[in-house]
DNA sequence: CTGAATCCTTTTGGATACTG
DNA sequence: CAGTATCCAAAAGGATTCAG
């Protein structure tokens, strides 16, 4: 017999709805999320203000919204310390950490091919 | 000495401009591109009309625009046969084929984690 | 058959001011 | 300090019609 292995398709359903690949692209897509993940990953844990200063051009609106979505999607963890003034720290979840290596492969591909 | 390997950052520059990772997400992002790549990948070579019928809900506007961008970005190749009526076929480039395995990893991660 | 052109709607992103 | 609220601008997506 020859090589008759079935090829795995990028999407499993005709409409693309619920496609695992599209889901991933959605949760890390958008204008700022990769940068946010990057800064948190580089520092292990960062405060809100650090993120805003580190990411050139981001506004409160976008930073707060993006962080909330990343938290909802289980990529980022938020810890609030009720001091005065309040302090909030963000770190990557295990889930997010397991995604980083794949994103790095993608990055490498982009550097080599775009 | 302990473990002092440097971690590779998701983005190499502070602004995120020209980040290889963001570039990749941009060229395969958007509402339809993954589906388009998927259908072409599954069939090796497909005609315009096949694509439109295969991708539920896509319009001429979006299909034509997306194909043009994919072609510009070097992921898709377009071959026109000047018959009557005209026939056009699309296939993946080598570049695109080298990207597929990484996208499949991403897909797997999405299925396991979202 | 394979699109292009036009116009419109929806979504995303941003500026500014304000709050616990 | 860490956000919200409101309003506005820009970009992405879509319906429809037309053309080579």
Short mmCIF file of C-alpha atoms (C1' of nucleotides) in Angstrom, two decimals:
data_model
loop_
_atom_site.label_atom_id
_atom_site.label_comp_id
_atom_site.label_asym_id
_atom_site.label_seq_id
_atom_site.Cartn_x
_atom_site.Cartn_y
_atom_site.Cartn_z
CA UNK A 1 0.00 0.00 0.00
CA UNK A 2 1.15 3.52 -0.67
CA UNK A 3 0.97 6.49 1.60
CA UNK A 4 -2.71 6.85 2.30
CA UNK A 5 -2.75 8.77 5.57
CA UNK A 6 -5.68 11.15 5.87
CA UNK A 7 -4.81 14.79 6.07
CA UNK A 8 -6.10 16.66 9.10
CA UNK A 9 -8.19 19.64 7.96
CA UNK A 10 -7.70 23.14 9.34
CA UNK A 11 -11.40 23.31 10.08
CA UNK A 12 -13.65 20.36 10.83
CA UNK A 13 -16.96 21.84 9.79
CA UNK A 14 -18.20 23.52 6.68
CA UNK A 15 -19.26 26.78 8.24
CA UNK A 16 -16.10 27.34 10.25
CA UNK A 17 -18.25 27.77 13.34
CA UNK A 18 -16.71 26.37 16.46
CA UNK A 19 -13.46 25.74 14.64
CA UNK A 20 -10.72 25.36 17.23
CA UNK A 21 -8.25 27.24 15.09
CA UNK A 22 -10.49 30.21 14.55
CA UNK A 23 -11.24 30.31 18.27
CA UNK A 24 -7.57 30.62 19.11
CA UNK A 25 -7.01 33.33 16.55
CA UNK A 26 -9.97 35.19 17.99
CA UNK A 27 -8.80 35.14 21.59
CA UNK A 28 -5.28 36.31 20.78
CA UNK A 29 -6.31 38.54 17.90
CA UNK A 30 -7.14 42.20 18.07
CA UNK A 31 -4.75 45.05 18.10
CA UNK A 32 -3.14 44.71 21.53
CA UNK A 33 -3.49 41.23 22.97
CA UNK A 34 -0.22 39.77 21.72
CA UNK A 35 1.64 42.75 23.14
CA UNK A 36 -0.13 42.38 26.47
CA UNK A 37 0.65 38.67 26.66
CA UNK A 38 4.23 39.44 25.70
CA UNK A 39 4.78 41.99 28.45
CA UNK A 40 3.20 39.79 31.10
CA UNK A 41 5.23 36.80 29.90
CA UNK A 42 8.45 38.79 30.04
CA UNK A 43 7.86 39.93 33.60
CA UNK A 44 6.02 36.98 35.15
CA UNK A 45 3.74 39.40 36.97
CA UNK A 46 2.92 43.00 36.15
CA UNK A 47 0.72 45.77 37.45
CA UNK A 48 -1.85 47.62 35.40
CA UNK A 49 0.18 50.81 35.21
CA UNK A 50 3.30 48.95 34.16
CA UNK A 51 1.40 47.42 31.27
CA UNK A 52 0.10 50.78 30.16
CA UNK A 53 3.55 52.32 30.23
CA UNK A 54 5.16 49.34 28.55
CA UNK A 55 2.75 49.17 25.64
CA UNK A 56 3.30 52.25 23.57
CA UNK A 57 0.07 53.88 22.45
CA UNK A 58 -2.46 51.79 24.31
CA UNK A 59 -5.28 53.59 26.09
CA UNK A 60 -7.09 52.75 29.29
CA UNK A 61 -10.13 51.74 27.30
CA UNK A 62 -8.31 49.17 25.23
CA UNK A 63 -6.03 47.92 27.99
CA UNK A 64 -8.89 47.38 30.41
CA UNK A 65 -11.10 45.74 27.78
CA UNK A 66 -8.35 43.50 26.48
CA UNK A 67 -7.32 42.41 29.95
CA UNK A 68 -10.91 41.58 30.81
CA UNK A 69 -11.29 39.46 27.68
CA UNK A 70 -7.99 37.69 28.26
CA UNK A 71 -9.14 36.96 31.80
CA UNK A 72 -12.51 35.69 30.59
CA UNK A 73 -10.75 33.46 28.08
CA UNK A 74 -8.56 32.03 30.80
CA UNK A 75 -5.24 33.35 29.59
CA UNK A 76 -4.62 35.94 32.27
CA UNK A 77 -5.14 35.95 36.02
CA UNK A 78 -6.00 39.08 37.95
CA UNK A 79 -5.12 39.56 41.60
CA UNK A 80 -6.34 42.56 43.53
CA UNK A 81 -4.72 43.71 46.76
CA UNK A 82 -6.93 46.05 48.71
CA UNK A 83 -4.23 48.36 49.90
CA UNK A 84 -4.34 52.10 49.67
CA UNK A 85 -4.11 52.89 46.88
CA UNK A 86 -5.31 49.64 45.39
CA UNK A 87 -2.79 47.39 43.66
CA UNK A 88 -3.64 44.94 40.91
CA UNK A 89 -1.33 42.34 39.45
CA UNK A 90 -1.66 40.28 36.31
CA UNK A 91 0.02 37.02 35.42
CA UNK A 92 -0.34 34.35 32.75
CA UNK A 93 -2.32 31.21 33.51
CA UNK A 94 -0.94 27.72 32.92
CA UNK A 95 -3.15 27.58 29.86
CA UNK A 96 -1.58 30.70 28.42
CA UNK A 97 1.90 29.39 29.17
CA UNK A 98 1.15 26.25 27.21
CA UNK A 99 0.16 28.40 24.26
CA UNK A 100 3.32 30.50 24.19
CA UNK A 101 5.57 27.88 22.53
CA UNK A 102 3.15 27.54 19.62
CA UNK A 103 2.94 31.30 19.24
CA UNK A 104 6.74 31.39 19.17
CA UNK A 105 6.76 28.90 16.30
CA UNK A 106 4.29 31.10 14.51
CA UNK A 107 6.49 34.10 15.19
CA UNK A 108 9.50 32.29 13.78
CA UNK A 109 7.53 31.37 10.67
CA UNK A 110 6.50 34.98 10.24
CA UNK A 111 10.07 36.22 10.53
CA UNK A 112 11.23 33.70 7.97
CA UNK A 113 8.38 34.07 5.51
CA UNK A 114 6.86 37.55 5.57
CA UNK B 1 25.17 27.81 37.63
CA UNK B 2 21.42 27.50 37.60
CA UNK B 3 19.09 27.57 34.67
CA UNK B 4 19.72 30.93 33.11
CA UNK B 5 18.48 30.48 29.57
CA UNK B 6 16.94 33.66 28.16
CA UNK B 7 13.30 33.46 27.30
CA UNK B 8 12.34 34.38 23.76
CA UNK B 9 9.79 37.20 23.79
CA UNK B 10 6.56 37.06 21.78
CA UNK B 11 7.40 40.48 20.36
CA UNK B 12 10.85 41.91 19.88
CA UNK B 13 10.00 45.56 19.93
CA UNK B 14 8.13 47.77 22.32
CA UNK B 15 5.51 49.01 19.90
CA UNK B 16 4.61 45.64 18.43
CA UNK B 17 5.21 47.08 14.99
CA UNK B 18 6.79 44.65 12.61
CA UNK B 19 6.35 41.84 15.09
CA UNK B 20 6.56 38.57 13.19
CA UNK B 21 3.82 37.03 15.26
CA UNK B 22 1.38 39.85 14.71
CA UNK B 23 2.14 39.76 10.99
CA UNK B 24 1.17 36.11 10.78
CA UNK B 25 -2.02 36.66 12.73
CA UNK B 26 -2.85 39.50 10.39
CA UNK B 27 -2.41 37.55 7.18
CA UNK B 28 -4.47 34.56 8.32
CA UNK B 29 -6.89 36.61 10.42
CA UNK B 30 -10.16 38.05 9.30
CA UNK B 31 -13.43 36.27 9.05
CA UNK B 32 -12.84 33.90 6.14
CA UNK B 33 -9.17 33.28 5.47
CA UNK B 34 -8.74 30.16 7.58
CA UNK B 35 -11.76 28.61 5.89
CA UNK B 36 -10.40 29.49 2.47
CA UNK B 37 -7.00 28.01 3.24
CA UNK B 38 -8.73 24.94 4.62
CA UNK B 39 -10.80 24.28 1.54
CA UNK B 40 -7.85 24.77 -0.80
CA UNK B 41 -5.68 22.56 1.37
CA UNK B 42 -8.27 19.81 1.37
CA UNK B 43 -8.61 19.80 -2.40
CA UNK B 44 -5.10 20.65 -3.56
CA UNK B 45 -6.56 22.88 -6.25
CA UNK B 46 -9.97 24.53 -6.40
CA UNK B 47 -11.90 26.86 -8.64
CA UNK B 48 -13.44 30.12 -7.56
CA UNK B 49 -16.99 28.81 -7.73
CA UNK B 50 -16.09 25.72 -5.72
CA UNK B 51 -14.72 27.89 -2.99
CA UNK B 52 -17.83 30.01 -2.90
CA UNK B 53 -20.08 26.99 -2.69
CA UNK B 54 -17.88 25.27 -0.12
CA UNK B 55 -17.70 28.20 2.26
CA UNK B 56 -21.15 28.71 3.62
CA UNK B 57 -22.18 32.34 3.79
CA UNK B 58 -19.27 33.97 2.01
CA UNK B 59 -20.03 36.62 -0.60
CA UNK B 60 -18.23 37.48 -3.80
CA UNK B 61 -16.93 40.63 -2.22
CA UNK B 62 -15.26 38.86 0.66
CA UNK B 63 -14.09 35.84 -1.28
CA UNK B 64 -12.47 37.91 -3.99
CA UNK B 65 -10.89 40.33 -1.52
CA UNK B 66 -9.60 37.57 0.73
CA UNK B 67 -8.16 35.60 -2.17
CA UNK B 68 -6.40 38.68 -3.44
CA UNK B 69 -4.85 39.35 -0.06
CA UNK B 70 -3.81 35.73 0.36
CA UNK B 71 -2.21 35.90 -3.06
CA UNK B 72 -0.45 39.16 -2.24
CA UNK B 73 0.84 37.64 0.98
CA UNK B 74 2.19 34.66 -0.91
CA UNK B 75 -0.05 31.99 0.56
CA UNK B 76 -2.18 31.29 -2.48
CA UNK B 77 -1.40 30.95 -6.16
CA UNK B 78 -3.88 31.91 -8.87
CA UNK B 79 -3.90 30.34 -12.32
CA UNK B 80 -6.16 31.65 -15.02
CA UNK B 81 -7.09 29.62 -18.08
CA UNK B 82 -8.50 31.75 -20.85
CA UNK B 83 -11.11 29.34 -22.00
CA UNK B 84 -14.71 30.23 -22.61
CA UNK B 85 -15.98 30.77 -20.05
CA UNK B 86 -12.86 31.63 -18.14
CA UNK B 87 -11.59 29.14 -15.57
CA UNK B 88 -9.51 30.11 -12.55
CA UNK B 89 -7.81 27.72 -10.16
CA UNK B 90 -6.30 28.35 -6.77
CA UNK B 91 -3.72 26.33 -4.89
CA UNK B 92 -1.56 26.77 -1.82
CA UNK B 93 2.03 27.92 -2.19
CA UNK B 94 4.96 26.10 -0.58
CA UNK B 95 5.04 28.88 1.96
CA UNK B 96 1.44 28.26 2.93
CA UNK B 97 2.03 24.53 3.15
CA UNK B 98 4.86 25.11 5.59
CA UNK B 99 2.49 27.13 7.74
CA UNK B 100 -0.25 24.51 7.91
CA UNK B 101 1.44 22.26 10.52
CA UNK B 102 1.79 25.16 12.94
CA UNK B 103 -1.83 26.13 12.41
CA UNK B 104 -2.79 22.52 13.15
CA UNK B 105 -0.94 22.71 16.46
CA UNK B 106 -2.82 25.85 17.23
CA UNK B 107 -6.06 24.15 16.29
CA UNK B 108 -5.27 21.26 18.62
CA UNK B 109 -4.51 23.68 21.43
CA UNK B 110 -7.81 25.43 20.84
CA UNK B 111 -9.74 22.19 20.93
CA UNK B 112 -8.06 21.19 24.17
CA UNK B 113 -8.22 24.55 25.91
CA UNK B 114 -11.19 26.63 24.82
"C1'" DC C 1 -17.59 31.87 -14.71
"C1'" DT C 2 -14.98 35.07 -12.07
"C1'" DG C 3 -14.94 38.71 -10.34
"C1'" DA C 4 -15.31 44.55 -9.66
"C1'" DA C 5 -17.95 48.69 -7.97
"C1'" DT C 6 -20.89 50.94 -5.05
"C1'" DC C 7 -23.16 51.79 -1.01
"C1'" DC C 8 -24.45 50.48 3.55
"C1'" DT C 9 -24.12 48.16 8.36
"C1'" DT C 10 -21.52 46.35 12.04
"C1'" DT C 11 -17.56 45.90 14.65
"C1'" DT C 12 -13.44 47.55 16.46
"C1'" DG C 13 -10.56 50.94 18.22
"C1'" DG C 14 -9.75 55.59 20.35
"C1'" DA C 15 -10.11 60.43 22.90
"C1'" DT C 16 -11.60 62.50 26.74
"C1'" DA C 17 -13.40 63.02 31.07
"C1'" DC C 18 -14.60 61.04 35.34
"C1'" DT C 19 -14.80 57.61 39.72
"C1'" DG C 20 -13.91 54.34 43.94
"C1'" DC D 1 -3.90 53.36 41.18
"C1'" DA D 2 -6.87 51.07 38.33
"C1'" DG D 3 -10.06 51.41 36.01
"C1'" DT D 4 -15.49 53.27 33.74
"C1'" DA D 5 -18.52 55.95 30.85
"C1'" DT D 6 -19.55 58.35 26.94
"C1'" DC D 7 -19.10 59.62 22.60
"C1'" DC D 8 -16.72 59.46 18.17
"C1'" DA D 9 -13.66 57.69 14.18
"C1'" DA D 10 -11.99 54.08 11.48
"C1'" DA D 11 -11.95 49.65 9.70
"C1'" DA D 12 -13.98 45.41 8.54
"C1'" DG D 13 -17.70 43.03 6.62
"C1'" DG D 14 -21.89 42.59 3.58
"C1'" DA D 15 -25.85 43.24 -0.07
"C1'" DT D 16 -26.66 44.34 -4.42
"C1'" DT D 17 -25.78 45.33 -8.95
"C1'" DC D 18 -22.90 45.21 -12.91
"C1'" DA D 19 -18.97 43.63 -16.25
"C1'" DG D 20 -15.31 41.10 -19.06
#
